[in-house]
Amino acid sequence: MSTLDGDDGLSRVIRYVEDEVPFEPGYYNQAYLGRRIAARMQRRDAEDHSEYLGILRRDDDERGKLLDALTINVTGFFRDPDMWADLRPVLRELSADRRRVDAWSAPCADGREPYSLVMLATDDPEVNERRLSVTASDISEEALAAARAGVYETTRTTDIGEQLGPLSAYEPYVEEDGNVFRVRDPVKERVTFETRDLIDDGPRSNVDLLFCRNLLIYIDTAFKEGLFETLQASLREGGYLVVGKTETVPPGCRDSFEPVAKRSRIYRYTG
Ligand SMILES: C[S@@+](CC[C@H](N)C(=O)[O-])C[C@H]1O[C@@H](n2cnc3c(N)ncnc32)[C@H](O)[C@@H]1O
C-alpha cells in the first residue's frame, strides 16, 4: 500500500460508506473502521483503498459484505465464562428479592447472550427463573433474524457444545442434530427481540439487569458518554450493569456505579 494512500484513502472509503451503505461510521472509532475495512481489502486482494473503492462501487455483494464486517457481531454462548460464574449470585439475589426481574441484552447480536442468560437461570437451582423476563435488542435486522431462529452450528472455529459447558447439561435447552444446535421453544419464548439503535433511540426504564457488552469498544469517545447516559436512564436504582471484559465505565459516569465483581465488569447502579 502506498504511503499516500494511507489515511486519506481510508477517509475516502469511510465517506463512501457514509453515503452508500446503511451504516453510520461517525459513531465508531477510526482505528476500528480501519481494521474492518483492511480485512475486507485483504479478502478482495485490493492493493490500496482506491482499488477497493472501485470494487465497492461496482459490486453490490461487496457492499453487503462490508456492512456485515462493520456491524461486527462476533458473540458466543457464555462468552467470558468467568463473568457468567460471577453472575450467578446476582441472579439468585435478584430473583429472591423481586417479583419480576427485567433483564436486557443490548446489543444481543445473534441471540446467544440472552439465551445463555435464560439457560443459566433455569439451570441454577437457586435462581427462580419464572421471575425472569428478557428483552434483547440489536441494530442489525440480520442479527435479530438469526437470534429469533435460534439455530447455531459447530464449525471448524466454533464449538457450540463446548460453549454450552457452564451448564450442568445442555440437552434440556437445545436440540442437537449433528453439528446443528436448535434452541428449544421454552427458552426462546422467554426472550423478546426488538430492533434498537443504542445511540439514537431512547432509554428503556426500570431494568434490573442490563448487559451492554462488546459494543462500547467500537464506539467513538464522543458518543460513549451519550450511550452510557441511555444505559443509566434505563436502569432502576440498585440495578446491575455488565459491560464487556475489555470495557469500562466512562470517567464521567463512575460515581454512579459500584463494582460488584471487578474482573467480570459487573456493576451496581447507585443512582
Ligand atoms: C460484538 S457484538 C456483541 C454481542 C454480545 N453483547 C456479546 O458480547 O457477545 C456487537 C453488536 O452490536 C451491534 N451494534 C452495532 N452498533 C449498534 C448500535 N448503534 N446500537 C445497537 N446495536 C449496535 C452489532 O449489530 C452487533 O450485533
CSV table of C-alpha atoms and ligand atoms in Angstrom, one decimal:
chain,number,residue,atom,x,y,z
A,1,MET,CA,0.0,0.0,0.0
A,2,SER,CA,1.5,3.4,-0.9
A,3,THR,CA,2.1,5.9,1.9
A,4,LEU,CA,0.0,8.5,0.1
A,5,ASP,CA,-3.0,6.1,0.1
A,6,GLY,CA,-2.9,5.7,3.9
A,7,ASP,CA,-5.3,7.8,6.0
A,8,ASP,CA,-6.6,9.8,3.0
A,9,GLY,CA,-7.6,6.6,1.2
A,10,LEU,CA,-9.3,5.3,4.3
A,11,SER,CA,-11.2,8.6,4.7
A,12,ARG,CA,-12.5,8.2,1.2
A,13,VAL,CA,-13.7,4.7,1.8
A,14,ILE,CA,-15.4,5.9,5.1
A,15,ARG,CA,-17.1,8.7,3.2
A,16,TYR,CA,-18.3,6.3,0.6
A,17,VAL,CA,-19.7,4.0,3.4
A,18,GLU,CA,-21.4,7.1,4.9
A,19,ASP,CA,-23.2,7.9,1.6
A,20,GLU,CA,-23.9,4.4,0.2
A,21,VAL,CA,-24.1,1.8,2.9
A,22,PRO,CA,-26.8,1.8,5.6
A,23,PHE,CA,-24.3,2.3,8.4
A,24,GLU,CA,-23.3,5.4,10.4
A,25,PRO,CA,-19.4,5.3,10.5
A,26,GLY,CA,-19.3,8.6,12.5
A,27,TYR,CA,-20.3,6.7,15.7
A,28,TYR,CA,-17.3,4.3,15.6
A,29,ASN,CA,-13.6,4.9,16.2
A,30,GLN,CA,-11.3,5.3,13.2
A,31,ALA,CA,-8.9,2.5,14.3
A,32,TYR,CA,-11.9,0.1,14.4
A,33,LEU,CA,-13.2,1.2,11.0
A,34,GLY,CA,-9.7,1.0,9.5
A,35,ARG,CA,-9.2,-2.6,10.8
A,36,ARG,CA,-12.5,-3.8,9.4
A,37,ILE,CA,-12.0,-2.2,6.0
A,38,ALA,CA,-8.4,-3.5,5.8
A,39,ALA,CA,-9.8,-7.1,6.5
A,40,ARG,CA,-12.2,-6.8,3.5
A,41,MET,CA,-9.5,-5.3,1.3
A,42,GLN,CA,-7.3,-8.3,2.1
A,43,ARG,CA,-10.2,-10.7,1.2
A,44,ARG,CA,-10.6,-9.0,-2.1
A,45,ASP,CA,-6.8,-8.7,-2.8
A,46,ALA,CA,-7.2,-4.9,-3.1
A,47,GLU,CA,-3.8,-3.3,-3.2
A,48,ASP,CA,-4.9,0.0,-1.8
A,49,HIS,CA,-8.0,2.0,-0.8
A,50,SER,CA,-8.6,3.3,-4.4
A,51,GLU,CA,-8.7,-0.1,-5.8
A,52,TYR,CA,-11.1,-1.2,-3.0
A,53,LEU,CA,-13.3,1.8,-3.6
A,54,GLY,CA,-13.6,0.7,-7.3
A,55,ILE,CA,-14.7,-2.8,-6.1
A,56,LEU,CA,-17.3,-1.3,-3.7
A,57,ARG,CA,-18.7,0.9,-6.5
A,58,ARG,CA,-19.3,-1.9,-8.9
A,59,ASP,CA,-20.1,-4.8,-6.6
A,60,ASP,CA,-23.3,-4.9,-4.6
A,61,ASP,CA,-22.2,-8.0,-2.9
A,62,GLU,CA,-19.1,-6.4,-1.5
A,63,ARG,CA,-21.1,-3.5,-0.1
A,64,GLY,CA,-23.2,-6.1,1.8
A,65,LYS,CA,-20.0,-7.9,3.0
A,66,LEU,CA,-18.5,-4.7,4.2
A,67,LEU,CA,-21.7,-3.8,6.1
A,68,ASP,CA,-21.5,-7.3,7.8
A,69,ALA,CA,-17.8,-6.7,8.6
A,70,LEU,CA,-18.6,-3.3,10.1
A,71,THR,CA,-21.5,-4.3,12.3
A,72,ILE,CA,-19.3,-6.9,13.8
A,73,ASN,CA,-21.5,-9.4,15.5
A,74,VAL,CA,-19.0,-11.9,17.0
A,75,THR,CA,-20.6,-13.5,20.0
A,76,GLY,CA,-21.0,-16.8,21.7
A,77,PHE,CA,-22.9,-18.8,24.4
A,78,PHE,CA,-21.4,-17.9,27.8
A,79,ARG,CA,-18.8,-15.6,26.3
A,80,ASP,CA,-16.3,-14.9,29.1
A,81,PRO,CA,-17.4,-17.8,31.4
A,82,ASP,CA,-15.9,-16.1,34.5
A,83,MET,CA,-18.5,-13.4,34.1
A,84,TRP,CA,-21.3,-15.9,34.0
A,85,ALA,CA,-20.0,-17.6,37.2
A,86,ASP,CA,-19.9,-14.2,38.9
A,87,LEU,CA,-23.4,-13.5,37.7
A,88,ARG,CA,-25.0,-16.5,39.5
A,89,PRO,CA,-25.1,-14.8,42.9
A,90,VAL,CA,-26.5,-11.6,41.3
A,91,LEU,CA,-29.3,-13.6,39.6
A,92,ARG,CA,-30.1,-15.5,42.8
A,93,GLU,CA,-30.4,-12.3,44.8
A,94,LEU,CA,-32.5,-10.6,42.2
A,95,SER,CA,-34.9,-13.5,41.7
A,96,ALA,CA,-35.3,-13.8,45.5
A,97,ASP,CA,-35.9,-10.1,46.1
A,98,ARG,CA,-38.0,-9.1,43.2
A,99,ARG,CA,-41.3,-10.4,41.8
A,100,ARG,CA,-40.2,-9.7,38.3
A,101,VAL,CA,-36.6,-9.4,37.1
A,102,ASP,CA,-36.4,-7.4,33.9
A,103,ALA,CA,-33.2,-8.2,32.0
A,104,TRP,CA,-32.0,-6.5,28.8
A,105,SER,CA,-29.3,-7.8,26.5
A,106,ALA,CA,-28.3,-4.8,24.4
A,107,PRO,CA,-26.8,-5.5,21.9
A,108,CYS,CA,-27.7,-9.2,21.6
A,109,ALA,CA,-26.1,-10.0,18.1
A,110,ASP,CA,-27.4,-13.5,17.1
A,111,GLY,CA,-29.1,-14.1,20.4
A,112,ARG,CA,-26.5,-16.3,22.2
A,113,GLU,CA,-26.1,-13.8,25.1
A,114,PRO,CA,-29.8,-13.6,26.1
A,115,TYR,CA,-30.3,-17.4,25.5
A,116,SER,CA,-27.3,-18.0,27.8
A,117,LEU,CA,-29.0,-15.9,30.5
A,118,VAL,CA,-32.2,-17.9,30.3
A,119,MET,CA,-30.4,-21.2,30.3
A,120,LEU,CA,-28.2,-20.2,33.3
A,121,ALA,CA,-31.2,-19.0,35.3
A,122,THR,CA,-33.1,-22.3,34.5
A,123,ASP,CA,-30.0,-24.5,35.2
A,124,ASP,CA,-29.2,-22.9,38.6
A,125,PRO,CA,-31.4,-24.5,41.3
A,126,GLU,CA,-31.1,-21.3,43.4
A,127,VAL,CA,-32.5,-19.0,40.8
A,128,ASN,CA,-36.2,-18.6,40.4
A,129,GLU,CA,-36.2,-18.3,36.6
A,130,ARG,CA,-40.0,-17.9,36.4
A,131,ARG,CA,-39.5,-14.3,37.6
A,132,LEU,CA,-37.1,-13.5,34.8
A,133,SER,CA,-38.2,-11.6,31.7
A,134,VAL,CA,-35.6,-11.0,29.0
A,135,THR,CA,-35.6,-8.3,26.3
A,136,ALA,CA,-32.9,-8.5,23.6
A,137,SER,CA,-32.2,-5.8,21.0
A,138,ASP,CA,-29.7,-5.0,18.3
A,139,ILE,CA,-29.4,-2.5,15.4
A,140,SER,CA,-28.9,-5.3,12.9
A,141,GLU,CA,-32.1,-6.9,11.4
A,142,GLU,CA,-29.9,-9.7,10.1
A,143,ALA,CA,-28.6,-10.5,13.6
A,144,LEU,CA,-32.1,-10.3,15.0
A,145,ALA,CA,-33.4,-12.8,12.4
A,146,ALA,CA,-30.7,-15.2,13.4
A,147,ALA,CA,-31.5,-14.6,17.0
A,148,ARG,CA,-35.2,-15.4,16.5
A,149,ALA,CA,-34.4,-18.5,14.6
A,150,GLY,CA,-32.1,-19.7,17.4
A,151,VAL,CA,-30.1,-22.2,15.3
A,152,TYR,CA,-26.3,-22.4,15.7
A,153,GLU,CA,-23.8,-24.6,14.1
A,154,THR,CA,-20.5,-26.1,15.2
A,155,THR,CA,-17.8,-25.2,12.6
A,156,ARG,CA,-14.1,-25.5,12.3
A,157,THR,CA,-13.7,-22.5,14.6
A,158,THR,CA,-16.8,-22.6,16.8
A,159,ASP,CA,-17.7,-25.5,19.1
A,160,ILE,CA,-21.2,-24.9,20.3
A,161,GLY,CA,-21.2,-27.9,22.6
A,162,GLU,CA,-18.1,-26.5,24.3
A,163,GLN,CA,-19.6,-23.0,24.6
A,164,LEU,CA,-22.5,-24.5,26.5
A,165,GLY,CA,-20.0,-26.0,29.0
A,166,PRO,CA,-21.1,-23.8,32.0
A,167,LEU,CA,-24.5,-25.6,32.1
A,168,SER,CA,-24.8,-28.9,34.1
A,169,ALA,CA,-26.4,-30.3,30.9
A,170,TYR,CA,-27.4,-28.6,27.7
A,171,GLU,CA,-29.9,-31.1,26.3
A,172,PRO,CA,-32.9,-29.6,28.2
A,173,TYR,CA,-32.3,-26.3,26.4
A,174,VAL,CA,-31.0,-27.2,22.9
A,175,GLU,CA,-31.8,-29.9,20.5
A,176,GLU,CA,-28.6,-31.3,19.0
A,177,ASP,CA,-28.6,-32.7,15.5
A,178,GLY,CA,-25.1,-33.5,14.3
A,179,ASN,CA,-23.4,-30.1,14.2
A,180,VAL,CA,-26.6,-28.2,14.4
A,181,PHE,CA,-28.0,-26.9,17.7
A,182,ARG,CA,-31.6,-25.6,17.9
A,183,VAL,CA,-32.6,-23.6,21.0
A,184,ARG,CA,-35.8,-25.2,22.3
A,185,ASP,CA,-39.0,-23.3,22.4
A,186,PRO,CA,-39.4,-22.8,26.2
A,187,VAL,CA,-36.0,-21.0,26.1
A,188,LYS,CA,-36.9,-18.9,23.0
A,189,GLU,CA,-40.3,-18.0,24.4
A,190,ARG,CA,-38.6,-16.3,27.4
A,191,VAL,CA,-36.8,-13.7,25.2
A,192,THR,CA,-38.5,-10.8,23.3
A,193,PHE,CA,-36.4,-9.4,20.5
A,194,GLU,CA,-36.6,-5.9,19.1
A,195,THR,CA,-34.7,-3.5,16.8
A,196,ARG,CA,-33.0,-0.7,18.7
A,197,ASP,CA,-30.1,1.7,18.0
A,198,LEU,CA,-28.4,2.3,21.3
A,199,ILE,CA,-27.1,5.7,20.2
A,200,ASP,CA,-30.1,7.2,18.5
A,201,ASP,CA,-33.1,5.5,20.3
A,202,GLY,CA,-34.1,6.5,23.8
A,203,PRO,CA,-33.7,4.5,27.0
A,204,ARG,CA,-35.9,1.8,28.5
A,205,SER,CA,-36.9,2.0,32.1
A,206,ASN,CA,-36.7,0.1,35.3
A,207,VAL,CA,-34.3,-2.5,34.0
A,208,ASP,CA,-32.9,-4.8,36.8
A,209,LEU,CA,-30.0,-6.3,34.8
A,210,LEU,CA,-28.5,-4.7,31.8
A,211,PHE,CA,-25.9,-6.3,29.5
A,212,CYS,CA,-24.1,-3.9,27.2
A,213,ARG,CA,-21.1,-6.0,26.2
A,214,ASN,CA,-18.6,-5.6,23.4
A,215,LEU,CA,-20.2,-2.6,21.6
A,216,LEU,CA,-18.5,0.3,23.6
A,217,ILE,CA,-15.1,-0.8,22.4
A,218,TYR,CA,-16.1,0.2,18.8
A,219,ILE,CA,-17.8,3.4,19.7
A,220,ASP,CA,-16.1,6.8,19.2
A,221,THR,CA,-15.3,8.5,22.5
A,222,ALA,CA,-17.6,11.4,21.5
A,223,PHE,CA,-20.7,9.1,21.6
A,224,LYS,CA,-19.7,6.9,24.6
A,225,GLU,CA,-21.0,9.1,27.3
A,226,GLY,CA,-24.3,9.6,25.5
A,227,LEU,CA,-24.7,5.9,25.1
A,228,PHE,CA,-23.9,5.5,28.8
A,229,GLU,CA,-26.5,8.0,29.7
A,230,THR,CA,-29.0,5.9,27.9
A,231,LEU,CA,-27.9,2.8,29.8
A,232,GLN,CA,-28.1,4.8,33.1
A,233,ALA,CA,-31.5,6.1,32.4
A,234,SER,CA,-32.7,2.6,31.6
A,235,LEU,CA,-31.6,1.1,34.9
A,236,ARG,CA,-33.5,1.3,38.1
A,237,GLU,CA,-31.5,2.4,41.2
A,238,GLY,CA,-29.9,-0.8,42.6
A,239,GLY,CA,-30.0,-2.5,39.2
A,240,TYR,CA,-26.9,-4.2,37.7
A,241,LEU,CA,-24.9,-3.4,34.6
A,242,VAL,CA,-22.5,-5.8,32.8
A,243,VAL,CA,-20.0,-4.4,30.2
A,244,GLY,CA,-17.5,-6.4,28.1
A,245,LYS,CA,-14.3,-7.8,29.6
A,246,THR,CA,-12.2,-5.1,28.0
A,247,GLU,CA,-14.6,-2.2,28.5
A,248,THR,CA,-15.0,0.2,31.4
A,249,VAL,CA,-17.5,2.8,32.7
A,250,PRO,CA,-16.5,6.2,31.3
A,251,PRO,CA,-14.9,8.6,33.8
A,252,GLY,CA,-17.9,10.9,33.8
A,253,CYS,CA,-20.3,8.1,35.0
A,254,ARG,CA,-18.1,6.3,37.5
A,255,ASP,CA,-19.7,7.9,40.6
A,256,SER,CA,-23.0,6.2,39.7
A,257,PHE,CA,-21.6,2.6,39.5
A,258,GLU,CA,-20.0,0.5,42.2
A,259,PRO,CA,-18.1,-2.6,41.1
A,260,VAL,CA,-19.7,-5.9,42.3
A,261,ALA,CA,-17.3,-8.3,40.5
A,262,LYS,CA,-14.5,-6.1,39.2
A,263,ARG,CA,-12.7,-8.7,36.9
A,264,SER,CA,-16.1,-9.5,35.4
A,265,ARG,CA,-17.2,-5.9,34.9
A,266,ILE,CA,-20.4,-6.3,36.8
A,267,TYR,CA,-21.5,-3.0,38.4
A,268,ARG,CA,-24.4,-1.9,40.6
A,269,TYR,CA,-26.1,1.3,39.7
A,270,THR,CA,-26.3,3.5,42.7
A,271,GLY,CA,-28.2,6.4,41.0
B,1,LIG,C1,-19.7,-7.8,19.1
B,1,LIG,S1,-21.5,-7.8,19.1
B,1,LIG,C2,-21.8,-8.0,20.9
B,1,LIG,C3,-22.8,-9.1,21.2
B,1,LIG,C4,-22.9,-9.6,22.6
B,1,LIG,N1,-23.3,-8.5,23.5
B,1,LIG,C5,-21.6,-10.2,23.1
B,1,LIG,O1,-20.9,-9.5,23.9
B,1,LIG,O2,-21.3,-11.3,22.7
B,1,LIG,C6,-21.8,-6.2,18.8
B,1,LIG,C7,-23.3,-5.9,18.3
B,1,LIG,O3,-23.5,-4.5,18.3
B,1,LIG,C8,-24.5,-4.2,17.3
B,1,LIG,N2,-24.5,-2.8,17.1
B,1,LIG,C9,-23.6,-2.0,16.5
B,1,LIG,N3,-23.9,-0.7,16.6
B,1,LIG,C10,-25.1,-0.6,17.3
B,1,LIG,C11,-25.9,0.4,17.8
B,1,LIG,N4,-25.6,1.7,17.5
B,1,LIG,N5,-27.0,0.1,18.5
B,1,LIG,C12,-27.3,-1.2,18.8
B,1,LIG,N6,-26.5,-2.2,18.4
B,1,LIG,C13,-25.4,-2.0,17.7
B,1,LIG,C14,-24.0,-5.0,16.1
B,1,LIG,O4,-25.0,-5.2,15.2
B,1,LIG,C15,-23.5,-6.3,16.8
B,1,LIG,O5,-24.5,-7.3,16.8
